[in-house]
Short mmCIF file of C-alpha atoms in Angstrom, two decimals:
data_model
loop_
_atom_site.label_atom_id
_atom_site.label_comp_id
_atom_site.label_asym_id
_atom_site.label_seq_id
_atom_site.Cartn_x
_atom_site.Cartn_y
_atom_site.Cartn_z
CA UNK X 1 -3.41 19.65 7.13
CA UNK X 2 -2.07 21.15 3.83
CA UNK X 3 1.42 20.42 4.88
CA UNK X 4 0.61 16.85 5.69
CA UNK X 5 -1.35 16.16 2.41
CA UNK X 6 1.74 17.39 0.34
CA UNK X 7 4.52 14.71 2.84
CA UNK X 8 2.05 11.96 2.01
CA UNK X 9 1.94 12.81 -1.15
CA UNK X 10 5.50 12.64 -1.91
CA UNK X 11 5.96 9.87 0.08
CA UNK X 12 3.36 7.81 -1.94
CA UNK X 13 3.87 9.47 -5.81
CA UNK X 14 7.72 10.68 -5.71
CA UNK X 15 9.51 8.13 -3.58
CA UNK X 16 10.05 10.25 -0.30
CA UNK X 17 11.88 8.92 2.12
CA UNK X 18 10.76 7.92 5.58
CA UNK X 19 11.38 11.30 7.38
CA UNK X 20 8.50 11.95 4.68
CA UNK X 21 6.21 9.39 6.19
CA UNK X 22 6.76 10.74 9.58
CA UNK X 23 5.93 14.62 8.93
CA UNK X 24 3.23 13.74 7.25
CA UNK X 25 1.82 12.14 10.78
CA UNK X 26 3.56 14.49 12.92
CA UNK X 27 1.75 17.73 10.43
CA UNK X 28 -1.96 16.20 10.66
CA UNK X 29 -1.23 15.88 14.34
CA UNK X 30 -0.55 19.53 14.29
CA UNK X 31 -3.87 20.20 12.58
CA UNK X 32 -6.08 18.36 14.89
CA UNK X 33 -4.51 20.15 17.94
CA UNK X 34 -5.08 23.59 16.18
CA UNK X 35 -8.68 22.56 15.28
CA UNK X 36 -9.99 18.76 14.83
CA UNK X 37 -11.92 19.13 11.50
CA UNK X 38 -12.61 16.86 9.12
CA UNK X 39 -9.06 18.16 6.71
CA UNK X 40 -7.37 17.20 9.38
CA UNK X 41 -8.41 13.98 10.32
CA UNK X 42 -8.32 13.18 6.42
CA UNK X 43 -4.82 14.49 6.20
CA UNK X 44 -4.06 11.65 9.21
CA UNK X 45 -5.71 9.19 7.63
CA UNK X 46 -3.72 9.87 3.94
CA UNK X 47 -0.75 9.90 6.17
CA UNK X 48 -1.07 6.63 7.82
CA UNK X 49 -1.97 4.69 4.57
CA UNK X 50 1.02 5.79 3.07
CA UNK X 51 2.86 4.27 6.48
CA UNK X 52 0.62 0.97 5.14
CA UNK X 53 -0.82 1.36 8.28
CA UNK X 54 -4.72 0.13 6.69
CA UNK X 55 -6.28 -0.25 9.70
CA UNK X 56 -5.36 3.02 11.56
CA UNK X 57 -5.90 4.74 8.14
CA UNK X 58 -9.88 3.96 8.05
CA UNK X 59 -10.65 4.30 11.77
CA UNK X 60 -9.30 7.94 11.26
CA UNK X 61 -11.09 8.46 8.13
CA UNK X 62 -14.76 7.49 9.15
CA UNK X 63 -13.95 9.73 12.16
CA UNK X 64 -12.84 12.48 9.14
CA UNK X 65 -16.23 11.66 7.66
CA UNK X 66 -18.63 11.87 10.43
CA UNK X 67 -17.58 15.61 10.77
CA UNK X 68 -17.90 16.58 6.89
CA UNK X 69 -20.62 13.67 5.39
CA UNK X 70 -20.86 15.09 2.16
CA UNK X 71 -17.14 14.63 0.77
CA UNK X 72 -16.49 12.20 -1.66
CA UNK X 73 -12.56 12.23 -1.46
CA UNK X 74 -13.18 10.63 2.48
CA UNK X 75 -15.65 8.25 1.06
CA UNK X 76 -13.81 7.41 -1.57
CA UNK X 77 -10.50 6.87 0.27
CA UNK X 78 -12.27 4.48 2.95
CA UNK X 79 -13.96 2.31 -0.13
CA UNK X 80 -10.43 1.90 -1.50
CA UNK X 81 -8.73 0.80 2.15
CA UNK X 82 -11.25 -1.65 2.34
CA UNK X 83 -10.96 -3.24 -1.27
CA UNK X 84 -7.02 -3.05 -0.15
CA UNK X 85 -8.30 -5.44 2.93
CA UNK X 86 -10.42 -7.79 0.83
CA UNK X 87 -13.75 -6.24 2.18
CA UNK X 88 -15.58 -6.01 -0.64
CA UNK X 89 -19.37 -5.45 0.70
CA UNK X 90 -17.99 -2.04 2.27
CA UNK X 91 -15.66 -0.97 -0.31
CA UNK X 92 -18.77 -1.08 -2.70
CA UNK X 93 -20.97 0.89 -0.01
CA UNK X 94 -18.21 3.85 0.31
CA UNK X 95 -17.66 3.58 -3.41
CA UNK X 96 -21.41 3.86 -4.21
CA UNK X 97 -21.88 6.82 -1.37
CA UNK X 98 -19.10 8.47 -2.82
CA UNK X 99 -20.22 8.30 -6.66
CA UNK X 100 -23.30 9.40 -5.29
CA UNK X 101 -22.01 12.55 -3.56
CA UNK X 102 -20.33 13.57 -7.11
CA UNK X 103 -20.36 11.15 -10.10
CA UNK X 104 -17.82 13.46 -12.00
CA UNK X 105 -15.26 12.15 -9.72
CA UNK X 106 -12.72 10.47 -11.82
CA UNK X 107 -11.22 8.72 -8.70
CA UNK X 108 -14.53 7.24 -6.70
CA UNK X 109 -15.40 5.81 -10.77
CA UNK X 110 -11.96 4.47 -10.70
CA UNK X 111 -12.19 2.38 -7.39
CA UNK X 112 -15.30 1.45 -7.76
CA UNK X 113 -13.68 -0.56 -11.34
CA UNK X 114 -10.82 -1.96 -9.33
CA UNK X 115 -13.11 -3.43 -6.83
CA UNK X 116 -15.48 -4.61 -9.02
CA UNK X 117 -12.36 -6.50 -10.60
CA UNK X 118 -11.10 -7.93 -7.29
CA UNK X 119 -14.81 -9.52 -7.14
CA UNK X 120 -14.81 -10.94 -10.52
CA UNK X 121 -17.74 -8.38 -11.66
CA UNK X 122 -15.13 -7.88 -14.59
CA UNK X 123 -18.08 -6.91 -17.62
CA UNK X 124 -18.47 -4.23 -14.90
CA UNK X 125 -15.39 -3.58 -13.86
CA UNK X 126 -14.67 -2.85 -17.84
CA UNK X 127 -17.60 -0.67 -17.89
CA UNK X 128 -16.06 1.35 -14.82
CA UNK X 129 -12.64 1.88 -16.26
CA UNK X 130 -14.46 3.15 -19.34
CA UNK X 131 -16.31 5.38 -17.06
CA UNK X 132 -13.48 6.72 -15.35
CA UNK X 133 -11.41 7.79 -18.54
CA UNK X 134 -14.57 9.10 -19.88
CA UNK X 135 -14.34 11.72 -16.69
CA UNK X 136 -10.87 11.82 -17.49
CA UNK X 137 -8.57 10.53 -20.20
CA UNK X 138 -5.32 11.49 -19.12
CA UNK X 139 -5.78 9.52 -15.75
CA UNK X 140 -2.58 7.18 -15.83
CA UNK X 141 -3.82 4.71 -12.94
CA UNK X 142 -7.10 4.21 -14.26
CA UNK X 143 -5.54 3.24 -17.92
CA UNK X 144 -2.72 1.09 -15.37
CA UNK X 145 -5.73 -0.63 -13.61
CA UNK X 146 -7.38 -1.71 -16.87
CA UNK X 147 -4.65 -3.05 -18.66
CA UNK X 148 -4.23 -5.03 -15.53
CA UNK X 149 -7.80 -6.53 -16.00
CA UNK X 150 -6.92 -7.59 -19.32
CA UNK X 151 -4.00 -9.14 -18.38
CA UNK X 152 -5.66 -10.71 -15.71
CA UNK X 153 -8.46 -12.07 -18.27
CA UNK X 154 -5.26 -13.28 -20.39
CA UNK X 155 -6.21 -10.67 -23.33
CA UNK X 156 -2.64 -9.52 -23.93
CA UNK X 157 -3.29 -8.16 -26.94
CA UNK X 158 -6.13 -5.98 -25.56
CA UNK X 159 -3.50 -5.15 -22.93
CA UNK X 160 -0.91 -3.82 -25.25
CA UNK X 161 -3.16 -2.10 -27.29
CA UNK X 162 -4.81 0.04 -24.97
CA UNK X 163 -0.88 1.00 -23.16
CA UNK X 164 0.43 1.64 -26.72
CA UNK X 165 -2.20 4.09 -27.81
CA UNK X 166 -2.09 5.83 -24.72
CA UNK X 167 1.92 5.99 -24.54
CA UNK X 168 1.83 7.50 -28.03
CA UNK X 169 -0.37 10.04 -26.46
CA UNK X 170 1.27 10.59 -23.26
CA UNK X 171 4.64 9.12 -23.58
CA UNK X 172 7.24 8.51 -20.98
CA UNK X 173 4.38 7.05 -18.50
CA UNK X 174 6.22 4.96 -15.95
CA UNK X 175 2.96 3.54 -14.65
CA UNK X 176 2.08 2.50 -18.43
CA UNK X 177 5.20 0.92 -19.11
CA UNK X 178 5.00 -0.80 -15.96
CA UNK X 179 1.61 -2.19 -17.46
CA UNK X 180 3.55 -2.83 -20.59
CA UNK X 181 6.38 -4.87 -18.75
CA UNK X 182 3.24 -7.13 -17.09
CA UNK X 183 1.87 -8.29 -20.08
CA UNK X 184 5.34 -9.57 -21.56
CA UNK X 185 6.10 -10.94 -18.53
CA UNK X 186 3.05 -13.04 -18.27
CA UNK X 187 3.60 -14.45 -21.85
CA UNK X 188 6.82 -15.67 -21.24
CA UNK X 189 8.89 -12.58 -22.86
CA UNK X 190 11.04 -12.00 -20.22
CA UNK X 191 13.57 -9.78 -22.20
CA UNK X 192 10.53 -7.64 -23.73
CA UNK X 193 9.37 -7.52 -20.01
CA UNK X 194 12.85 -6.60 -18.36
CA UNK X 195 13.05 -3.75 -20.74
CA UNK X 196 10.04 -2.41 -20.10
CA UNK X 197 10.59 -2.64 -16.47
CA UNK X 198 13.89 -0.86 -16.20
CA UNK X 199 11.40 1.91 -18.53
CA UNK X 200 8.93 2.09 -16.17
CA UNK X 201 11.72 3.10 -12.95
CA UNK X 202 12.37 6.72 -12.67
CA UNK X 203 15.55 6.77 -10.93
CA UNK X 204 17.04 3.67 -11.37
CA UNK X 205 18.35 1.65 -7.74
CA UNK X 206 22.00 1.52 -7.22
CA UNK X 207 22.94 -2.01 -8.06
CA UNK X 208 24.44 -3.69 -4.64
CA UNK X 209 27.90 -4.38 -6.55
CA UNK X 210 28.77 -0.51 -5.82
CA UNK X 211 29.27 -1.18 -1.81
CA UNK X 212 28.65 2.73 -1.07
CA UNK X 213 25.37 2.51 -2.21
CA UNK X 214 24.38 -0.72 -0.19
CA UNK X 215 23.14 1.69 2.99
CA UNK X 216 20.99 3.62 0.65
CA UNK X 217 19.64 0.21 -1.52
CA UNK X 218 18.10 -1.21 1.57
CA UNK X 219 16.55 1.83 3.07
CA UNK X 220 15.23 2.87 -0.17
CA UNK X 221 11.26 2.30 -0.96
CA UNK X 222 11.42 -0.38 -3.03
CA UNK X 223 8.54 -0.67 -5.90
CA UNK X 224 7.51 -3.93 -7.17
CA UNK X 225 8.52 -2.99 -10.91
CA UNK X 226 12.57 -2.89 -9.01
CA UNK X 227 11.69 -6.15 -7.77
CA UNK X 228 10.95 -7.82 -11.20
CA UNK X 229 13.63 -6.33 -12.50
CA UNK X 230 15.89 -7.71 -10.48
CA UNK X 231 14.36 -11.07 -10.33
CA UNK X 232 14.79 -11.36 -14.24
CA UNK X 233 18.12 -10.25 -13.74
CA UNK X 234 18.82 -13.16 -11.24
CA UNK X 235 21.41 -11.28 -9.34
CA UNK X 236 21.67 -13.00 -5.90
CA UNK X 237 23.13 -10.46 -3.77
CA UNK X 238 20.10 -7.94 -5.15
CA UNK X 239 17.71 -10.08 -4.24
CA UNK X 240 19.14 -10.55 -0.90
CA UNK X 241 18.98 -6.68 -0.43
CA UNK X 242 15.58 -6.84 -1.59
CA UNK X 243 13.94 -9.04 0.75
CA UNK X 244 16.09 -6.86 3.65
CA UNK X 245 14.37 -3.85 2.35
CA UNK X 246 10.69 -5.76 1.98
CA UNK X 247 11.33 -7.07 5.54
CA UNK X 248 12.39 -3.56 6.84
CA UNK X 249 8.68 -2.24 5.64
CA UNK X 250 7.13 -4.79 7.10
CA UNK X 251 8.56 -4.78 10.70
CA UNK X 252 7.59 -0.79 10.61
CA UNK X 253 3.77 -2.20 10.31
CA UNK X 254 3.33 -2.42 6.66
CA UNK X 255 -0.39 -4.41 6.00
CA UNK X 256 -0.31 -3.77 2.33
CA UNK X 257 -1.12 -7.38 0.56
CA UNK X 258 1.95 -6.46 -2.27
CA UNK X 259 5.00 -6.23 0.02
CA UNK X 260 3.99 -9.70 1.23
CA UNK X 261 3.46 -11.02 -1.85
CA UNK X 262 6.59 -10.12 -3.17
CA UNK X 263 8.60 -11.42 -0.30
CA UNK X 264 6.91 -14.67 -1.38
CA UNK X 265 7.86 -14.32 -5.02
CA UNK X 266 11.66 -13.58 -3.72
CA UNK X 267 11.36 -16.79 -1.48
CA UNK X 268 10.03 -18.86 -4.67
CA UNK X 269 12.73 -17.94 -6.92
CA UNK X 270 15.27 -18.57 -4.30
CA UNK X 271 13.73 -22.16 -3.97
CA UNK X 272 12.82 -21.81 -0.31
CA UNK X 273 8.68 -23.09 -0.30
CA UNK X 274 8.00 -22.92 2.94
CA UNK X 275 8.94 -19.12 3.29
CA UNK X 276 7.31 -18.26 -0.21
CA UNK X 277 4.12 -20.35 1.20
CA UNK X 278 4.29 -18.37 4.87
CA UNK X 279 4.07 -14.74 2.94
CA UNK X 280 1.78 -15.69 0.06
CA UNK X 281 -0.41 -16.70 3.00
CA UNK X 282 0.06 -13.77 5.09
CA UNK X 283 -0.66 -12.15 1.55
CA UNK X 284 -4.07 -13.40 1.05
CA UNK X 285 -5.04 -13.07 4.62
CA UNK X 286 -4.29 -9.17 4.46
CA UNK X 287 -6.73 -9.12 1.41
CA UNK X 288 -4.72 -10.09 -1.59
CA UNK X 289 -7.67 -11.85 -3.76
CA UNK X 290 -6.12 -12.52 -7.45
CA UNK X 291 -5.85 -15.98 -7.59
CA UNK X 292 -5.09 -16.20 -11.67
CA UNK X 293 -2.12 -13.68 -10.88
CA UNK X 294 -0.30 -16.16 -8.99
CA UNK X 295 -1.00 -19.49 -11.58
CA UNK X 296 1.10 -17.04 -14.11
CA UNK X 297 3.95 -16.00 -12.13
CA UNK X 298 7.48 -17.40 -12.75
CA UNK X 299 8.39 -19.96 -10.04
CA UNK X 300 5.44 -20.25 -8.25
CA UNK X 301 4.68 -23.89 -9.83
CA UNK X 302 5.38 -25.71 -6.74
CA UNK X 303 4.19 -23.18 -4.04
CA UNK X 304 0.53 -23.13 -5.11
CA UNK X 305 0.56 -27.06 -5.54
CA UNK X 306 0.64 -27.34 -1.80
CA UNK X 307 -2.49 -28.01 -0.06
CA UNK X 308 -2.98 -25.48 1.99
CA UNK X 309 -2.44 -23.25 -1.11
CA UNK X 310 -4.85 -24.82 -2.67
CA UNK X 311 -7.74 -24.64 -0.23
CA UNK X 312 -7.23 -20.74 0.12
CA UNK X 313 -7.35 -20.43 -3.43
CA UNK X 314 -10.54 -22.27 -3.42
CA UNK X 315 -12.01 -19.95 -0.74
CA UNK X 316 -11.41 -17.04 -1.83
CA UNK X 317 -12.96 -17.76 -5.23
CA UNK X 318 -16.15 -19.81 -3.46
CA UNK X 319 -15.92 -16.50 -1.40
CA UNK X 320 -16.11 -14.26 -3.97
CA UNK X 321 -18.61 -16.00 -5.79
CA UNK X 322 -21.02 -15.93 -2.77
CA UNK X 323 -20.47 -11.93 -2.27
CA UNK X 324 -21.78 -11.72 -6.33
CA UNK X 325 -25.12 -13.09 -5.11
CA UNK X 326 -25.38 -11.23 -2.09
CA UNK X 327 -24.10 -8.15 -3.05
CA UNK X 328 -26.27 -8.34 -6.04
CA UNK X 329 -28.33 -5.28 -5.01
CA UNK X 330 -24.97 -3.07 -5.24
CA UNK X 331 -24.29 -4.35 -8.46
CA UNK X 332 -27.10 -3.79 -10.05
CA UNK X 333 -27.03 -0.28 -8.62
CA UNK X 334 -22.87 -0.31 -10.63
CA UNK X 335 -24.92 -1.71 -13.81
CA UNK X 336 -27.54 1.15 -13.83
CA UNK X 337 -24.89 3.59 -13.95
CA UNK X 338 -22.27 2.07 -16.03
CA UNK X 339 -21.18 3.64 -19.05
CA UNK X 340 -21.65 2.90 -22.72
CA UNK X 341 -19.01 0.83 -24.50
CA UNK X 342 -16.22 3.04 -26.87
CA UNK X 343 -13.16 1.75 -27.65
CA UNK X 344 -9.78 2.55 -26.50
CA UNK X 345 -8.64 4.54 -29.40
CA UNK X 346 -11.45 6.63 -29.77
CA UNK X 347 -11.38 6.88 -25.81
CA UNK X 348 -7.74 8.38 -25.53
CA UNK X 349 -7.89 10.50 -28.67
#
């Protein structure tokens, strides 16, 4: 199960490669035939998320936590799979359960902020992301995640204050500059953002001009910070390789809302609507809930003015809306044991 954890988790933090993926399945298999315990079925289920494979990943995990109903990583894991999948009333169940089973746990505080922010809870969701770096201030995807709900809210200046302070502290944070690059971006800067992109890669892609790289370029993991980058750039055959290599993760069974959505974004800049309106749907119906993301991004104008754009926008705020009243109880249960306010500087010092 050990094993399996550490394939997954290069996969998912390091850039593995796909012979990663696979021993990371083929290792928790291993496990369960030595001795099905709960490790091991949560070492399955960590290995088929990483695949994107969302809905394998929770069946395995509830079976993880039925045999060991006390463990807050499981709980926390199936909360976050179903805020992936747009399912907010049992993401908030799991993330409650799992807060419950140990409210020091920097990541079940963390999850329970980005779902609250996929709701539009988002005086809670702040509350939770100061919560979670209260726990613990040098976690880079909870500082990632709230910069993301400023920018969201449009408070760029919030944004950039809260990534600069804590890049002066821990400098060299791809995630952060990633952050960084989102907030220019969404203001127009495109050169500020392009910098910051090419900051935030760690090993840059080999550009598809160098022919004996081409192989590699399209079987390589692609990350959505790559993708701006080389949508700024505007260089055609890149983007061509790009969509190969989204399309390639997709036909292996990939239900993650962001590969879809940026297959839509590559459609929309190379002015083909229909194809940018087929994957922003399939987008939204594997969970993908921002709606104000998509109003700011370059070359989406005429995509979201179509109708049927337009009425799933709608929904899924009406939706969300709804799930605020009914899912009040859970909330208020978040608002009882939210944090107090600090700010950001005095958070990361």
């Amino acid at each position: 199960a050990g094993l399996s954890q550490a394939y997954s988790q290069k996969y998912y933090q390091f850039k593995g490669s796909e012979q990663d993926k696979k021993l990371a399945i083929d290792n928790a298999y291993l496990a369960i035939t030595y001795g099905s315990s709960a490790q091991a079925f949560k070492a399955l289920g960590n290995a088929y998320y990483v695949s994107s494979w969302l809905s394998k990943s929770i069946n395995v995990l509830l079976k993880a936590f039925s045999k060991n109903n006390d463990n807050a990583e499981i709980a926390t894991n199936i909360g976050f799979i179903y805020s992936e999948q747009g399912q907010f009333d049992k993401a908030l169940s799991w993330h409650r359960k799992a807060v419950q089973l140990d409210e020091n746990y920097a990541v079940a505080s963390l999850h329970s902020a980005i779902t609250l922010q996929r709701l539009g809870a988002y005086e809670l969701a702040h509350a939770w992301y100061e919560k979670t770096i209260n726990l613990q201030p040098d976690y880079m995807l909870a500082i990632y995640h709230w910069a993301q709900l400023h920018i969201e809210q449009q408070n760029y200046q919030q944004a950039e204050i809260l990534l600069q302070v804590a890049l002066k502290k821990f400098p060299k944070q791809t995630l952060l500059e990633e952050a960084l690059a989102d907030s220019y971006y969404f203001q127009g800067l495109q050169q500020k953002a392009l910098t910051a992109y090419k900051a935030s890669i760690d090993q840059p892609i080999s550009l598809a001009s160098e022919k004996q790289n081409r192989a590699q370029f399209t079987s390589h993991k692609i990350t959505r910070a790559e993708v701006m980058v080389i949508l700024i750039m505007g260089n055609d055959e890149e983007i061509a390789l790009s969509e190969k290599s989204l399309q390639q993760l997709l036909a292996l069974g990939d239900e993650k809302p962001q590969t879809s959505l940026l297959l839509a974004q590559i459609f929309a800049y190379q002015k083909k609507p229909q194809l940018a309106l087929r994957y922003l749907i399939q987008a939204i119906e594997q969970g993908f809930q921002n709606t104000a993301y998509l109003y700011v991004l370059t070359n989406f104008t005429e995509v979201i003015k179509s109708a049927q754009i337009q009425g799933k926008l709608l929904a899924i705020e009406q939706r969300k809306k709804q799930q605020r009243v009914s899912l009040q109880a859970e909330l208020l249960w978040f608002n009882d044991h939210r944090s107090e306010h600090i700010s950001h500087a005095t958070m990361l010092d």
